[in-house]
mmCIF file of C-alpha atoms in Angstrom:
data_model
loop_
_atom_site.group_PDB
_atom_site.id
_atom_site.type_symbol
_atom_site.label_atom_id
_atom_site.label_comp_id
_atom_site.label_asym_id
_atom_site.label_seq_id
_atom_site.Cartn_x
_atom_site.Cartn_y
_atom_site.Cartn_z
ATOM 1 C CA ASP A 621 90.902 91.183 24.910
ATOM 2 C CA ALA A 622 92.455 90.519 22.245
ATOM 3 C CA MET A 623 95.802 90.405 22.347
ATOM 4 C CA VAL A 624 99.962 89.018 22.711
ATOM 5 C CA ILE A 625 100.744 86.176 25.767
ATOM 6 C CA GLN A 626 103.963 85.743 26.851
ATOM 7 C CA ASN A 627 105.139 82.443 29.167
ATOM 8 C CA PRO A 628 107.286 83.085 31.722
ATOM 9 C CA ARG A 629 107.013 86.637 32.353
ATOM 10 C CA TYR A 630 110.870 85.566 33.916
ATOM 11 C CA GLN A 631 112.943 82.817 33.610
ATOM 12 C CA VAL A 632 115.645 81.606 34.855
ATOM 13 C CA THR A 633 118.185 78.888 33.259
ATOM 14 C CA GLN A 634 121.310 77.750 33.759
ATOM 15 C CA PHE A 635 124.202 78.387 31.368
ATOM 16 C CA GLY A 636 124.621 75.494 28.984
ATOM 17 C CA LYS A 637 121.101 74.341 29.865
ATOM 18 C CA PRO A 638 118.694 74.644 26.874
ATOM 19 C CA VAL A 639 115.013 77.014 27.105
ATOM 20 C CA THR A 640 112.207 77.909 25.516
ATOM 21 C CA LEU A 641 110.341 80.830 25.748
ATOM 22 C CA SER A 642 106.897 80.620 24.185
ATOM 23 C CA CYS A 643 104.599 83.327 22.335
ATOM 24 C CA SER A 644 100.841 82.964 21.663
ATOM 25 C CA GLN A 645 98.530 85.775 20.335
ATOM 26 C CA THR A 646 94.767 86.328 19.599
ATOM 27 C CA LEU A 647 94.664 88.704 17.183
ATOM 28 C CA ASN A 648 95.525 85.973 14.130
ATOM 29 C CA HIS A 649 97.951 88.265 12.836
ATOM 30 C CA ASN A 650 100.109 86.338 9.913
ATOM 31 C CA VAL A 651 103.265 88.198 11.472
ATOM 32 C CA MET A 652 105.286 86.811 14.185
ATOM 33 C CA TYR A 653 108.080 88.420 16.057
ATOM 34 C CA TRP A 654 111.296 87.649 18.539
ATOM 35 C CA TYR A 655 113.017 90.722 20.010
ATOM 36 C CA GLN A 656 116.212 90.744 22.014
ATOM 37 C CA GLN A 657 116.785 93.535 24.476
ATOM 38 C CA LYS A 658 119.741 93.962 26.426
ATOM 39 C CA SER A 659 119.784 96.271 29.670
ATOM 40 C CA SER A 660 119.453 99.755 28.020
ATOM 41 C CA GLN A 661 119.619 99.076 25.122
ATOM 42 C CA ALA A 662 117.645 99.058 22.251
ATOM 43 C CA PRO A 663 115.214 96.011 21.118
ATOM 44 C CA LYS A 664 117.176 93.870 18.069
ATOM 45 C CA LEU A 665 114.496 91.788 16.033
ATOM 46 C CA LEU A 666 116.178 88.108 15.816
ATOM 47 C CA PHE A 667 114.062 86.632 13.049
ATOM 48 C CA HIS A 668 110.157 86.455 12.397
ATOM 49 C CA TYR A 669 107.800 84.095 10.557
ATOM 50 C CA TYR A 670 105.551 85.091 7.936
ATOM 51 C CA ASP A 671 102.203 82.212 8.016
ATOM 52 C CA LYS A 672 105.055 79.840 7.738
ATOM 53 C CA ASP A 673 107.801 81.360 6.396
ATOM 54 C CA PHE A 674 110.995 81.558 8.782
ATOM 55 C CA ASN A 675 112.982 84.888 7.818
ATOM 56 C CA ASN A 676 116.529 85.063 10.620
ATOM 57 C CA GLU A 677 118.418 87.887 10.394
ATOM 58 C CA ALA A 678 121.878 87.703 10.036
ATOM 59 C CA ASP A 679 123.940 88.904 13.109
ATOM 60 C CA THR A 680 121.291 87.052 14.988
ATOM 61 C CA PRO A 681 123.308 83.627 16.202
ATOM 62 C CA ASP A 682 122.250 80.162 15.340
ATOM 63 C CA ASN A 683 122.324 79.353 19.002
ATOM 64 C CA PHE A 684 118.938 80.691 18.755
ATOM 65 C CA GLN A 685 116.269 79.059 17.032
ATOM 66 C CA SER A 686 112.136 79.313 16.682
ATOM 67 C CA ARG A 687 109.228 76.907 15.973
ATOM 68 C CA ARG A 688 105.951 78.280 14.868
ATOM 69 C CA PRO A 689 103.562 75.198 14.861
ATOM 70 C CA ASN A 690 100.129 76.934 14.093
ATOM 71 C CA THR A 691 99.151 80.854 13.654
ATOM 72 C CA SER A 692 98.546 81.363 16.827
ATOM 73 C CA PHE A 693 102.321 79.654 19.030
ATOM 74 C CA CYS A 694 105.951 81.135 17.734
ATOM 75 C CA PHE A 695 108.510 79.634 20.431
ATOM 76 C CA LEU A 696 112.258 80.244 20.891
ATOM 77 C CA ASP A 697 114.998 78.209 21.508
ATOM 78 C CA ILE A 698 118.506 78.604 22.856
ATOM 79 C CA ARG A 699 120.237 75.516 22.275
ATOM 80 C CA SER A 700 123.051 76.246 25.117
ATOM 81 C CA PRO A 701 122.468 79.727 26.455
ATOM 82 C CA GLY A 702 125.602 81.935 28.081
ATOM 83 C CA LEU A 703 125.687 84.534 30.146
ATOM 84 C CA GLY A 704 125.521 87.237 27.281
ATOM 85 C CA ASP A 705 122.011 85.342 26.951
ATOM 86 C CA ALA A 706 120.629 87.452 29.294
ATOM 87 C CA ALA A 707 118.009 89.959 28.168
ATOM 88 C CA MET A 708 114.431 90.541 27.765
ATOM 89 C CA TYR A 709 112.980 88.735 25.208
ATOM 90 C CA LEU A 710 109.984 90.571 23.539
ATOM 91 C CA CYS A 711 107.046 88.603 21.289
ATOM 92 C CA ALA A 712 105.065 91.116 18.663
ATOM 93 C CA THR A 713 102.806 89.991 16.163
ATOM 94 C CA SER A 714 101.630 91.915 13.307
ATOM 95 C CA ARG A 715 98.758 91.651 10.417
ATOM 96 C CA GLU A 716 101.333 91.999 7.279
ATOM 97 C CA THR A 717 104.987 93.200 6.490
ATOM 98 C CA SER A 718 103.617 96.299 4.922
ATOM 99 C CA TRP A 719 102.884 99.585 5.160
ATOM 100 C CA PRO A 720 100.269 100.191 6.781
ATOM 101 C CA TYR A 721 99.314 96.775 8.105
ATOM 102 C CA ASN A 722 102.958 96.303 9.966
ATOM 103 C CA GLU A 723 101.655 97.901 13.229
ATOM 104 C CA GLN A 724 103.447 95.925 15.508
ATOM 105 C CA PHE A 725 102.132 94.899 18.750
ATOM 106 C CA PHE A 726 104.154 93.403 21.485
ATOM 107 C CA GLY A 727 103.914 91.427 24.358
ATOM 108 C CA PRO A 728 105.076 92.012 27.999
ATOM 109 C CA GLY A 729 108.414 90.127 27.673
ATOM 110 C CA THR A 730 110.302 87.250 29.008
ATOM 111 C CA ARG A 731 113.105 88.103 30.750
ATOM 112 C CA LEU A 732 115.773 85.539 31.080
ATOM 113 C CA THR A 733 118.592 85.043 33.823
ATOM 114 C CA VAL A 734 121.353 82.631 33.623
ATOM 115 C CA LEU A 735 123.041 81.283 36.264
ATOM 116 C CA ASP B 1018 126.444 100.662 13.808
ATOM 117 C CA GLN B 1019 123.342 102.271 15.157
ATOM 118 C CA GLN B 1020 120.866 104.045 13.150
ATOM 119 C CA VAL B 1021 118.150 105.000 15.132
ATOM 120 C CA LYS B 1022 119.684 106.620 18.637
ATOM 121 C CA GLN B 1023 118.258 108.295 20.868
ATOM 122 C CA ASN B 1024 121.091 110.362 22.927
ATOM 123 C CA SER B 1025 119.164 111.289 26.490
ATOM 124 C CA PRO B 1026 118.668 108.059 28.680
ATOM 125 C CA SER B 1027 116.437 110.013 30.575
ATOM 126 C CA LEU B 1028 114.214 113.255 30.475
ATOM 127 C CA SER B 1029 112.542 115.003 33.765
ATOM 128 C CA VAL B 1030 109.416 117.162 33.145
ATOM 129 C CA GLN B 1031 106.923 118.984 34.928
ATOM 130 C CA GLU B 1032 103.109 118.625 34.730
ATOM 131 C CA GLY B 1033 101.011 120.826 32.541
ATOM 132 C CA ARG B 1034 104.375 121.446 30.962
ATOM 133 C CA ILE B 1035 106.227 120.027 27.494
ATOM 134 C CA SER B 1036 107.939 117.221 26.693
ATOM 135 C CA ILE B 1037 110.241 116.803 23.633
ATOM 136 C CA LEU B 1038 111.917 113.786 23.162
ATOM 137 C CA ASN B 1039 114.215 113.184 19.980
ATOM 138 C CA CYS B 1040 115.577 110.934 17.499
ATOM 139 C CA ASP B 1041 118.003 111.318 14.831
ATOM 140 C CA TYR B 1042 118.285 107.973 12.454
ATOM 141 C CA THR B 1043 121.440 107.295 9.704
ATOM 142 C CA ASN B 1044 119.516 105.195 7.625
ATOM 143 C CA SER B 1045 118.779 107.629 4.342
ATOM 144 C CA MET B 1046 116.373 104.878 3.018
ATOM 145 C CA PHE B 1047 113.961 104.724 6.387
ATOM 146 C CA ASP B 1048 110.968 106.106 5.388
ATOM 147 C CA TYR B 1049 108.117 105.690 8.061
ATOM 148 C CA PHE B 1050 108.750 106.476 11.778
ATOM 149 C CA LEU B 1051 106.977 105.314 14.979
ATOM 150 C CA TRP B 1052 106.929 106.361 18.479
ATOM 151 C CA TYR B 1053 106.054 103.188 20.908
ATOM 152 C CA LYS B 1054 105.462 103.692 25.036
ATOM 153 C CA LYS B 1055 106.712 100.997 27.637
ATOM 154 C CA TYR B 1056 106.089 100.670 30.956
ATOM 155 C CA PRO B 1057 107.201 98.463 33.257
ATOM 156 C CA ALA B 1058 106.589 94.788 32.838
ATOM 157 C CA GLU B 1059 104.584 95.469 30.584
ATOM 158 C CA GLY B 1060 105.689 95.678 26.050
ATOM 159 C CA PRO B 1061 105.983 98.279 24.133
ATOM 160 C CA THR B 1062 102.402 99.733 22.802
ATOM 161 C CA PHE B 1063 102.164 102.237 19.186
ATOM 162 C CA LEU B 1064 101.565 104.793 20.618
ATOM 163 C CA ILE B 1065 101.726 107.525 16.826
ATOM 164 C CA SER B 1066 103.325 107.253 13.340
ATOM 165 C CA ILE B 1067 104.724 109.620 10.480
ATOM 166 C CA SER B 1068 105.758 108.991 7.306
ATOM 167 C CA SER B 1069 108.478 110.699 5.300
ATOM 168 C CA ILE B 1070 105.795 112.427 2.769
ATOM 169 C CA LYS B 1071 104.433 114.709 6.197
ATOM 170 C CA ASP B 1072 106.853 116.766 8.679
ATOM 171 C CA LYS B 1073 103.886 116.912 11.179
ATOM 172 C CA ASN B 1074 101.197 113.937 12.773
ATOM 173 C CA GLU B 1075 99.095 114.966 15.448
ATOM 174 C CA ASP B 1076 97.112 112.753 17.751
ATOM 175 C CA GLY B 1077 95.449 114.669 20.430
ATOM 176 C CA ARG B 1078 98.462 116.053 23.568
ATOM 177 C CA PHE B 1079 101.104 113.906 21.465
ATOM 178 C CA THR B 1080 102.775 115.850 17.945
ATOM 179 C CA VAL B 1081 105.539 114.038 15.701
ATOM 180 C CA PHE B 1082 108.208 116.572 13.798
ATOM 181 C CA LEU B 1083 109.935 115.003 11.473
ATOM 182 C CA ASN B 1084 113.432 116.815 9.510
ATOM 183 C CA LYS B 1085 114.260 114.858 6.607
ATOM 184 C CA SER B 1086 117.545 116.584 6.106
ATOM 185 C CA ALA B 1087 118.421 116.549 9.569
ATOM 186 C CA LYS B 1088 117.641 113.245 9.854
ATOM 187 C CA HIS B 1089 115.838 114.119 13.411
ATOM 188 C CA LEU B 1090 112.932 113.464 14.602
ATOM 189 C CA SER B 1091 110.917 114.412 18.242
ATOM 190 C CA LEU B 1092 107.771 113.756 19.778
ATOM 191 C CA HIS B 1093 105.631 116.487 21.595
ATOM 192 C CA ILE B 1094 103.512 115.635 24.277
ATOM 193 C CA VAL B 1095 101.153 118.987 25.654
ATOM 194 C CA PRO B 1096 100.776 119.311 28.054
ATOM 195 C CA SER B 1097 102.767 116.241 30.357
ATOM 196 C CA GLN B 1098 100.509 114.281 32.388
ATOM 197 C CA PRO B 1099 101.919 111.992 35.236
ATOM 198 C CA GLY B 1100 100.580 108.938 33.637
ATOM 199 C CA ASP B 1101 103.383 110.081 30.884
ATOM 200 C CA SER B 1102 106.383 108.971 32.802
ATOM 201 C CA ALA B 1103 107.575 105.646 30.458
ATOM 202 C CA VAL B 1104 110.224 104.246 28.527
ATOM 203 C CA TYR B 1105 109.622 106.020 25.292
ATOM 204 C CA PHE B 1106 111.224 104.267 21.758
ATOM 205 C CA CYS B 1107 112.152 105.684 18.596
ATOM 206 C CA ALA B 1108 111.476 103.280 16.064
ATOM 207 C CA ALA B 1109 112.341 102.754 11.734
ATOM 208 C CA SER B 1110 111.942 101.290 9.204
ATOM 209 C CA VAL B 1111 111.067 101.336 4.697
ATOM 210 C CA GLN B 1112 107.703 100.931 3.731
ATOM 211 C CA GLY B 1113 107.688 97.471 2.684
ATOM 212 C CA ALA B 1114 109.853 96.414 4.372
ATOM 213 C CA GLN B 1115 109.139 94.234 7.923
ATOM 214 C CA LYS B 1116 111.787 95.324 9.523
ATOM 215 C CA LEU B 1117 111.706 97.610 12.859
ATOM 216 C CA VAL B 1118 115.265 99.017 14.078
ATOM 217 C CA PHE B 1119 114.625 100.737 17.359
ATOM 218 C CA GLY B 1120 116.211 103.385 19.816
ATOM 219 C CA GLN B 1121 117.846 102.542 23.303
ATOM 220 C CA GLY B 1122 114.640 104.518 24.212
ATOM 221 C CA THR B 1123 114.318 107.628 27.086
ATOM 222 C CA ARG B 1124 112.477 107.327 30.455
ATOM 223 C CA LEU B 1125 110.545 109.938 30.920
ATOM 224 C CA THR B 1126 109.501 110.884 34.414
ATOM 225 C CA ILE B 1127 106.242 113.979 34.941
ATOM 226 C CA ASN B 1128 107.053 115.258 38.022
ATOM 227 C CA PRO B 1129 103.953 117.045 40.001
#
């Protein structure tokens, strides 16, 4: 089955220690997104890639970076995690950015704990 | 500023009855609305959507209603089944734009 895969499902890191979360897709979609979801809050878009073009949300902290080395993979790098960065991180993909091909398909998420 | 709001964090409904989940939005530029369903330990999955040119869209047991003047949409599930127990997210976007703005979610529990 075509899908969006996130590894690891659970990640524990120390305060200030860089961490990388991974997302891969077999859907061959052009667009890949990263969302942050804190407990009982709405998922919040951090940034997205359309192919190799990176699009950052205005309020995404500089501490968050992303890489997309090829169509299938996208990484979220947190350079110096703080306690406030503990959250569920969701990766999603879509075929295009505009309707009717902008339905987003989500991975299961990576839950990040910062000690 | 929360542009999409789901004011009920949780809802409990008897099996076989109707479940109604509500969502309000503030941005009048939104013209495309979606509902996602999320089970524990899984990512959200697309359920149903509606464009602002419609006021109703139906798919099996699921119907979404849109009231543009009130900036309100609702998801009706009839009849409710135990497998419908999940967190439901409302999301909105401007067609042609890539960004989905999500609500906080409503946890629906269907009781046997």
